[in-house]
Amino acid sequence: MRLLQLVSPALPVGAYTYSQGLEWVVDCGAVKSEAQVGEWIGDALAGAFGGYELPLLARLQDAWRAGDDGQVAALNARCLASRETSELRAETVQMGYSLVRLLVDLPAFAEQPGWVARLKAVDEPAFPTAWAAAAVAWQVPAADALGGYAWAWLENMVMAAVKAVPLGQAAGQRLLSSLAAQVPERVADALQRPPEAWSNFQPGLAIASCRHETQYSRLFRS
């Protein structure tokens, strides 16, 4: 139940206000069909998200679970440094701040000894850092947590496409169904991928985010 709470669209962290550059590629006409949306999101799932953010989240869980707050801080700094544009960095910082504020007010988290102090000790916590703390504090198995985190990201990206392209609700569900089938492989890879093999090298995504920062009219914050 706690994992469902963490991945719910009702989690008040503002995820629905971000598209991570997708809005710009739609606006410029590079992505304008269900198939092209699936290709764009699938590439991100296999690339920067699956190849960097998911394995980072796995190691953050390990560090929180082991009580290694120094490693948590180092991984948090690495997460912030990996954001290639100002809006992508602002996104993870804003969502991290909102999640921390929520967690310290939730008895299910705040009443567990030491967790509030540990979380508040992290300087400028990124969203994966705060999210991993909640998953570990609530004893969510690592693989389940990674799968849930990936699902929440996928759902947000698809819903952004449904609004921006726009696509119908049935198309959104077809995309979720096909993209979710790739998640188990990405989770298995993230659990064993060593830090030296992490990669967020995805120039198209970075360019889209840069261009979105100065887009004349937009619905999303990234």
PDB file of C-alpha atoms in Angstrom:
ATOM      1  CA  MET A   1       0.000   0.000   0.000  1.00  0.00           C
ATOM      2  CA  ARG A   2       2.861   2.416   0.730  1.00  0.00           C
ATOM      3  CA  LEU A   3       4.373   1.788  -2.703  1.00  0.00           C
ATOM      4  CA  LEU A   4       1.016   2.530  -4.328  1.00  0.00           C
ATOM      5  CA  GLN A   5       0.914   5.769  -2.359  1.00  0.00           C
ATOM      6  CA  LEU A   6       4.383   6.733  -3.593  1.00  0.00           C
ATOM      7  CA  VAL A   7       3.586   6.079  -7.262  1.00  0.00           C
ATOM      8  CA  SER A   8       0.085   7.553  -7.243  1.00  0.00           C
ATOM      9  CA  PRO A   9      -0.623  10.570  -9.491  1.00  0.00           C
ATOM     10  CA  ALA A  10      -2.252  12.024  -6.359  1.00  0.00           C
ATOM     11  CA  LEU A  11       1.158  12.343  -4.673  1.00  0.00           C
ATOM     12  CA  PRO A  12       1.384  16.141  -4.302  1.00  0.00           C
ATOM     13  CA  VAL A  13       4.848  16.750  -5.762  1.00  0.00           C
ATOM     14  CA  GLY A  14       3.825  18.424  -9.028  1.00  0.00           C
ATOM     15  CA  ALA A  15       5.000  15.683 -11.404  1.00  0.00           C
ATOM     16  CA  TYR A  16       2.087  16.364 -13.764  1.00  0.00           C
ATOM     17  CA  THR A  17       3.480  19.845 -14.531  1.00  0.00           C
ATOM     18  CA  TYR A  18       6.604  18.460 -16.262  1.00  0.00           C
ATOM     19  CA  SER A  19       7.191  16.840 -19.674  1.00  0.00           C
ATOM     20  CA  GLN A  20      11.036  16.647 -19.692  1.00  0.00           C
ATOM     21  CA  GLY A  21      11.398  18.203 -23.130  1.00  0.00           C
ATOM     22  CA  LEU A  22       8.553  16.263 -24.743  1.00  0.00           C
ATOM     23  CA  GLU A  23       6.451  19.393 -25.126  1.00  0.00           C
ATOM     24  CA  TRP A  24       9.128  21.036 -27.285  1.00  0.00           C
ATOM     25  CA  VAL A  25       9.526  18.090 -29.683  1.00  0.00           C
ATOM     26  CA  VAL A  26       5.740  18.056 -30.070  1.00  0.00           C
ATOM     27  CA  ASP A  27       5.669  21.818 -30.657  1.00  0.00           C
ATOM     28  CA  CYS A  28       8.346  21.662 -33.355  1.00  0.00           C
ATOM     29  CA  GLY A  29       6.602  18.788 -35.117  1.00  0.00           C
ATOM     30  CA  ALA A  30       9.209  16.088 -34.507  1.00  0.00           C
ATOM     31  CA  VAL A  31       6.743  14.011 -32.471  1.00  0.00           C
ATOM     32  CA  LYS A  32       3.133  14.061 -33.616  1.00  0.00           C
ATOM     33  CA  SER A  33       1.761  10.515 -33.548  1.00  0.00           C
ATOM     34  CA  GLU A  34       1.204   7.674 -31.107  1.00  0.00           C
ATOM     35  CA  ALA A  35       4.065   5.704 -32.642  1.00  0.00           C
ATOM     36  CA  GLN A  36       6.480   8.641 -32.397  1.00  0.00           C
ATOM     37  CA  VAL A  37       5.522   9.258 -28.760  1.00  0.00           C
ATOM     38  CA  GLY A  38       6.227   5.607 -28.015  1.00  0.00           C
ATOM     39  CA  GLU A  39       9.615   5.861 -29.699  1.00  0.00           C
ATOM     40  CA  TRP A  40      10.566   9.047 -27.812  1.00  0.00           C
ATOM     41  CA  ILE A  41       9.557   7.766 -24.383  1.00  0.00           C
ATOM     42  CA  GLY A  42      10.968   4.305 -25.090  1.00  0.00           C
ATOM     43  CA  ASP A  43      14.333   5.809 -26.015  1.00  0.00           C
ATOM     44  CA  ALA A  44      14.372   7.794 -22.759  1.00  0.00           C
ATOM     45  CA  LEU A  45      13.420   4.684 -20.786  1.00  0.00           C
ATOM     46  CA  ALA A  46      16.295   2.738 -22.309  1.00  0.00           C
ATOM     47  CA  GLY A  47      18.657   5.730 -22.183  1.00  0.00           C
ATOM     48  CA  ALA A  48      18.953   8.488 -19.609  1.00  0.00           C
ATOM     49  CA  PHE A  49      16.182   7.259 -17.317  1.00  0.00           C
ATOM     50  CA  GLY A  50      16.957   3.554 -17.403  1.00  0.00           C
ATOM     51  CA  GLY A  51      20.709   3.924 -17.780  1.00  0.00           C
ATOM     52  CA  TYR A  52      21.251   6.536 -15.085  1.00  0.00           C
ATOM     53  CA  GLU A  53      18.273   7.460 -12.909  1.00  0.00           C
ATOM     54  CA  LEU A  54      17.103   3.927 -12.130  1.00  0.00           C
ATOM     55  CA  PRO A  55      20.537   2.556 -11.113  1.00  0.00           C
ATOM     56  CA  LEU A  56      21.107   5.744  -9.106  1.00  0.00           C
ATOM     57  CA  LEU A  57      17.818   5.120  -7.312  1.00  0.00           C
ATOM     58  CA  ALA A  58      18.890   1.544  -6.584  1.00  0.00           C
ATOM     59  CA  ARG A  59      22.134   2.737  -4.966  1.00  0.00           C
ATOM     60  CA  LEU A  60      20.291   5.426  -3.017  1.00  0.00           C
ATOM     61  CA  GLN A  61      18.100   2.714  -1.539  1.00  0.00           C
ATOM     62  CA  ASP A  62      21.193   0.697  -0.610  1.00  0.00           C
ATOM     63  CA  ALA A  63      22.747   3.739   1.093  1.00  0.00           C
ATOM     64  CA  TRP A  64      19.603   4.658   3.053  1.00  0.00           C
ATOM     65  CA  ARG A  65      19.152   1.032   4.104  1.00  0.00           C
ATOM     66  CA  ALA A  66      22.769   0.725   5.248  1.00  0.00           C
ATOM     67  CA  GLY A  67      22.640   3.977   7.236  1.00  0.00           C
ATOM     68  CA  ASP A  68      25.400   5.429   5.047  1.00  0.00           C
ATOM     69  CA  ASP A  69      24.281   9.058   5.002  1.00  0.00           C
ATOM     70  CA  GLY A  70      27.607  10.175   3.534  1.00  0.00           C
ATOM     71  CA  GLN A  71      26.942   8.008   0.495  1.00  0.00           C
ATOM     72  CA  VAL A  72      23.395   9.367   0.310  1.00  0.00           C
ATOM     73  CA  ALA A  73      24.817  12.899   0.144  1.00  0.00           C
ATOM     74  CA  ALA A  74      27.334  11.910  -2.530  1.00  0.00           C
ATOM     75  CA  LEU A  75      24.680  10.221  -4.666  1.00  0.00           C
ATOM     76  CA  ASN A  76      22.352  13.193  -4.242  1.00  0.00           C
ATOM     77  CA  ALA A  77      25.092  15.523  -5.475  1.00  0.00           C
ATOM     78  CA  ARG A  78      25.704  13.215  -8.418  1.00  0.00           C
ATOM     79  CA  CYS A  79      22.007  13.260  -9.253  1.00  0.00           C
ATOM     80  CA  LEU A  80      21.909  17.063  -9.278  1.00  0.00           C
ATOM     81  CA  ALA A  81      25.070  17.231 -11.388  1.00  0.00           C
ATOM     82  CA  SER A  82      23.562  14.868 -13.962  1.00  0.00           C
ATOM     83  CA  ARG A  83      20.747  17.282 -14.851  1.00  0.00           C
ATOM     84  CA  GLU A  84      21.894  18.865 -18.100  1.00  0.00           C
ATOM     85  CA  THR A  85      19.581  21.890 -18.167  1.00  0.00           C
ATOM     86  CA  SER A  86      18.387  24.395 -15.616  1.00  0.00           C
ATOM     87  CA  GLU A  87      14.764  23.287 -15.919  1.00  0.00           C
ATOM     88  CA  LEU A  88      15.599  19.612 -15.412  1.00  0.00           C
ATOM     89  CA  ARG A  89      17.592  20.498 -12.315  1.00  0.00           C
ATOM     90  CA  ALA A  90      14.806  22.750 -11.048  1.00  0.00           C
ATOM     91  CA  GLU A  91      12.324  19.907 -11.633  1.00  0.00           C
ATOM     92  CA  THR A  92      14.097  17.365  -9.435  1.00  0.00           C
ATOM     93  CA  VAL A  93      14.817  19.965  -6.725  1.00  0.00           C
ATOM     94  CA  GLN A  94      11.217  21.193  -6.613  1.00  0.00           C
ATOM     95  CA  MET A  95       9.795  17.677  -6.532  1.00  0.00           C
ATOM     96  CA  GLY A  96      12.336  16.629  -3.905  1.00  0.00           C
ATOM     97  CA  TYR A  97      11.455  19.618  -1.740  1.00  0.00           C
ATOM     98  CA  SER A  98       7.730  18.886  -2.060  1.00  0.00           C
ATOM     99  CA  LEU A  99       8.175  15.219  -1.189  1.00  0.00           C
ATOM    100  CA  VAL A 100      10.311  16.002   1.866  1.00  0.00           C
ATOM    101  CA  ARG A 101       7.721  18.481   3.085  1.00  0.00           C
ATOM    102  CA  LEU A 102       5.030  15.842   2.645  1.00  0.00           C
ATOM    103  CA  LEU A 103       6.957  13.041   4.337  1.00  0.00           C
ATOM    104  CA  VAL A 104       7.797  14.995   7.482  1.00  0.00           C
ATOM    105  CA  ASP A 105       4.063  15.619   7.913  1.00  0.00           C
ATOM    106  CA  LEU A 106       3.038  11.990   7.378  1.00  0.00           C
ATOM    107  CA  PRO A 107       2.882  10.032  10.661  1.00  0.00           C
ATOM    108  CA  ALA A 108       3.689   6.811   8.787  1.00  0.00           C
ATOM    109  CA  PHE A 109       7.101   8.292   7.955  1.00  0.00           C
ATOM    110  CA  ALA A 110       7.722  10.909  10.630  1.00  0.00           C
ATOM    111  CA  GLU A 111       7.067   8.568  13.556  1.00  0.00           C
ATOM    112  CA  GLN A 112       9.784   6.144  12.495  1.00  0.00           C
ATOM    113  CA  PRO A 113      12.857   6.901  14.625  1.00  0.00           C
ATOM    114  CA  GLY A 114      15.537   8.998  12.974  1.00  0.00           C
ATOM    115  CA  TRP A 115      14.104   9.263   9.474  1.00  0.00           C
ATOM    116  CA  VAL A 116      13.038  12.894   9.538  1.00  0.00           C
ATOM    117  CA  ALA A 117      16.424  14.025  10.842  1.00  0.00           C
ATOM    118  CA  ARG A 118      18.287  11.948   8.250  1.00  0.00           C
ATOM    119  CA  LEU A 119      16.179  13.283   5.396  1.00  0.00           C
ATOM    120  CA  LYS A 120      16.407  16.899   6.531  1.00  0.00           C
ATOM    121  CA  ALA A 121      20.194  16.595   6.763  1.00  0.00           C
ATOM    122  CA  VAL A 122      20.463  16.162   2.972  1.00  0.00           C
ATOM    123  CA  ASP A 123      21.375  19.460   1.334  1.00  0.00           C
ATOM    124  CA  GLU A 124      18.976  20.245  -1.542  1.00  0.00           C
ATOM    125  CA  PRO A 125      17.523  16.733  -1.856  1.00  0.00           C
ATOM    126  CA  ALA A 126      16.694  15.596  -5.378  1.00  0.00           C
ATOM    127  CA  PHE A 127      13.434  13.761  -5.967  1.00  0.00           C
ATOM    128  CA  PRO A 128      15.028  10.274  -6.284  1.00  0.00           C
ATOM    129  CA  THR A 129      16.846  10.843  -2.984  1.00  0.00           C
ATOM    130  CA  ALA A 130      13.695  11.676  -1.033  1.00  0.00           C
ATOM    131  CA  TRP A 131      11.703   8.982  -2.830  1.00  0.00           C
ATOM    132  CA  ALA A 132      14.293   6.313  -2.004  1.00  0.00           C
ATOM    133  CA  ALA A 133      14.195   7.342   1.662  1.00  0.00           C
ATOM    134  CA  ALA A 134      10.442   6.793   1.780  1.00  0.00           C
ATOM    135  CA  ALA A 135      10.683   3.440  -0.005  1.00  0.00           C
ATOM    136  CA  VAL A 136      13.325   2.164   2.410  1.00  0.00           C
ATOM    137  CA  ALA A 137      11.632   3.548   5.519  1.00  0.00           C
ATOM    138  CA  TRP A 138       8.443   1.776   4.445  1.00  0.00           C
ATOM    139  CA  GLN A 139      10.365  -1.447   3.714  1.00  0.00           C
ATOM    140  CA  VAL A 140       9.430  -1.660   0.044  1.00  0.00           C
ATOM    141  CA  PRO A 141      11.577  -4.341  -1.656  1.00  0.00           C
ATOM    142  CA  ALA A 142      14.184  -2.764  -3.919  1.00  0.00           C
ATOM    143  CA  ALA A 143      13.003  -4.311  -7.189  1.00  0.00           C
ATOM    144  CA  ASP A 144       9.382  -3.428  -6.471  1.00  0.00           C
ATOM    145  CA  ALA A 145      10.389   0.146  -5.660  1.00  0.00           C
ATOM    146  CA  LEU A 146      12.303   0.508  -8.930  1.00  0.00           C
ATOM    147  CA  GLY A 147       9.416  -0.922 -10.919  1.00  0.00           C
ATOM    148  CA  GLY A 148       6.958   1.402  -9.227  1.00  0.00           C
ATOM    149  CA  TYR A 149       9.180   4.436  -9.760  1.00  0.00           C
ATOM    150  CA  ALA A 150       9.542   3.576 -13.454  1.00  0.00           C
ATOM    151  CA  TRP A 151       5.774   3.121 -13.793  1.00  0.00           C
ATOM    152  CA  ALA A 152       5.085   6.527 -12.224  1.00  0.00           C
ATOM    153  CA  TRP A 153       7.571   8.158 -14.613  1.00  0.00           C
ATOM    154  CA  LEU A 154       6.057   6.379 -17.618  1.00  0.00           C
ATOM    155  CA  GLU A 155       2.534   7.326 -16.633  1.00  0.00           C
ATOM    156  CA  ASN A 156       3.487  10.972 -16.265  1.00  0.00           C
ATOM    157  CA  MET A 157       5.261  11.056 -19.621  1.00  0.00           C
ATOM    158  CA  VAL A 158       2.368   9.381 -21.424  1.00  0.00           C
ATOM    159  CA  MET A 159      -0.172  11.699 -19.827  1.00  0.00           C
ATOM    160  CA  ALA A 160       1.960  14.671 -20.904  1.00  0.00           C
ATOM    161  CA  ALA A 161       1.823  13.330 -24.479  1.00  0.00           C
ATOM    162  CA  VAL A 162      -1.942  12.804 -24.276  1.00  0.00           C
ATOM    163  CA  LYS A 163      -2.309  16.503 -23.468  1.00  0.00           C
ATOM    164  CA  ALA A 164       0.384  17.933 -25.744  1.00  0.00           C
ATOM    165  CA  VAL A 165       0.069  15.989 -29.017  1.00  0.00           C
ATOM    166  CA  PRO A 166      -2.870  15.479 -28.265  1.00  0.00           C
ATOM    167  CA  LEU A 167      -3.692  11.775 -28.099  1.00  0.00           C
ATOM    168  CA  GLY A 168      -6.849   9.975 -27.044  1.00  0.00           C
ATOM    169  CA  GLN A 169      -7.128   8.135 -23.750  1.00  0.00           C
ATOM    170  CA  ALA A 170      -7.134   4.756 -25.524  1.00  0.00           C
ATOM    171  CA  ALA A 171      -3.863   5.653 -27.261  1.00  0.00           C
ATOM    172  CA  GLY A 172      -2.398   6.566 -23.879  1.00  0.00           C
ATOM    173  CA  GLN A 173      -3.333   3.173 -22.478  1.00  0.00           C
ATOM    174  CA  ARG A 174      -1.839   1.375 -25.482  1.00  0.00           C
ATOM    175  CA  LEU A 175       1.403   3.279 -24.949  1.00  0.00           C
ATOM    176  CA  LEU A 176       1.468   2.475 -21.239  1.00  0.00           C
ATOM    177  CA  SER A 177       0.872  -1.189 -21.966  1.00  0.00           C
ATOM    178  CA  SER A 178       3.679  -1.495 -24.508  1.00  0.00           C
ATOM    179  CA  LEU A 179       6.200   0.670 -22.633  1.00  0.00           C
ATOM    180  CA  ALA A 180       5.546  -1.014 -19.284  1.00  0.00           C
ATOM    181  CA  ALA A 181       6.568  -4.332 -20.831  1.00  0.00           C
ATOM    182  CA  GLN A 182      10.118  -2.942 -21.030  1.00  0.00           C
ATOM    183  CA  VAL A 183      10.308  -2.045 -17.340  1.00  0.00           C
ATOM    184  CA  PRO A 184      11.294  -5.448 -15.858  1.00  0.00           C
ATOM    185  CA  GLU A 185      14.396  -5.571 -18.051  1.00  0.00           C
ATOM    186  CA  ARG A 186      15.337  -2.021 -17.077  1.00  0.00           C
ATOM    187  CA  VAL A 187      14.853  -2.817 -13.377  1.00  0.00           C
ATOM    188  CA  ALA A 188      16.978  -5.966 -13.577  1.00  0.00           C
ATOM    189  CA  ASP A 189      19.721  -3.992 -15.317  1.00  0.00           C
ATOM    190  CA  ALA A 190      19.558  -1.130 -12.790  1.00  0.00           C
ATOM    191  CA  LEU A 191      19.968  -3.473  -9.830  1.00  0.00           C
ATOM    192  CA  GLN A 192      23.297  -4.793 -11.105  1.00  0.00           C
ATOM    193  CA  ARG A 193      24.690  -1.872 -13.140  1.00  0.00           C
ATOM    194  CA  PRO A 194      27.872  -0.473 -11.488  1.00  0.00           C
ATOM    195  CA  PRO A 195      28.268   3.320 -11.177  1.00  0.00           C
ATOM    196  CA  GLU A 196      31.036   3.443 -13.779  1.00  0.00           C
ATOM    197  CA  ALA A 197      28.520   2.109 -16.330  1.00  0.00           C
ATOM    198  CA  TRP A 198      25.814   4.684 -15.621  1.00  0.00           C
ATOM    199  CA  SER A 199      25.108   6.967 -18.559  1.00  0.00           C
ATOM    200  CA  ASN A 200      22.674   9.804 -19.168  1.00  0.00           C
ATOM    201  CA  PHE A 201      24.162  10.630 -22.580  1.00  0.00           C
ATOM    202  CA  GLN A 202      21.112  11.525 -24.652  1.00  0.00           C
ATOM    203  CA  PRO A 203      21.801  14.723 -26.620  1.00  0.00           C
ATOM    204  CA  GLY A 204      18.344  14.932 -28.186  1.00  0.00           C
ATOM    205  CA  LEU A 205      16.715  14.987 -24.772  1.00  0.00           C
ATOM    206  CA  ALA A 206      19.105  17.677 -23.513  1.00  0.00           C
ATOM    207  CA  ILE A 207      18.555  19.834 -26.609  1.00  0.00           C
ATOM    208  CA  ALA A 208      14.774  19.484 -26.322  1.00  0.00           C
ATOM    209  CA  SER A 209      14.930  20.586 -22.692  1.00  0.00           C
ATOM    210  CA  CYS A 210      17.192  23.552 -23.542  1.00  0.00           C
ATOM    211  CA  ARG A 211      14.847  24.683 -26.297  1.00  0.00           C
ATOM    212  CA  HIS A 212      11.830  24.256 -24.037  1.00  0.00           C
ATOM    213  CA  GLU A 213      13.283  26.744 -21.553  1.00  0.00           C
ATOM    214  CA  THR A 214      12.675  29.558 -24.054  1.00  0.00           C
ATOM    215  CA  GLN A 215       9.612  28.143 -25.819  1.00  0.00           C
ATOM    216  CA  TYR A 216       7.159  30.970 -26.470  1.00  0.00           C
ATOM    217  CA  SER A 217       4.008  29.195 -25.278  1.00  0.00           C
ATOM    218  CA  ARG A 218       3.922  26.098 -23.137  1.00  0.00           C
ATOM    219  CA  LEU A 219       1.794  24.010 -20.789  1.00  0.00           C
ATOM    220  CA  PHE A 220       4.609  22.297 -18.878  1.00  0.00           C
ATOM    221  CA  ARG A 221       7.472  23.497 -16.687  1.00  0.00           C
ATOM    222  CA  SER A 222       9.992  21.216 -18.416  1.00  0.00           C
TER     223      SER A 222
END
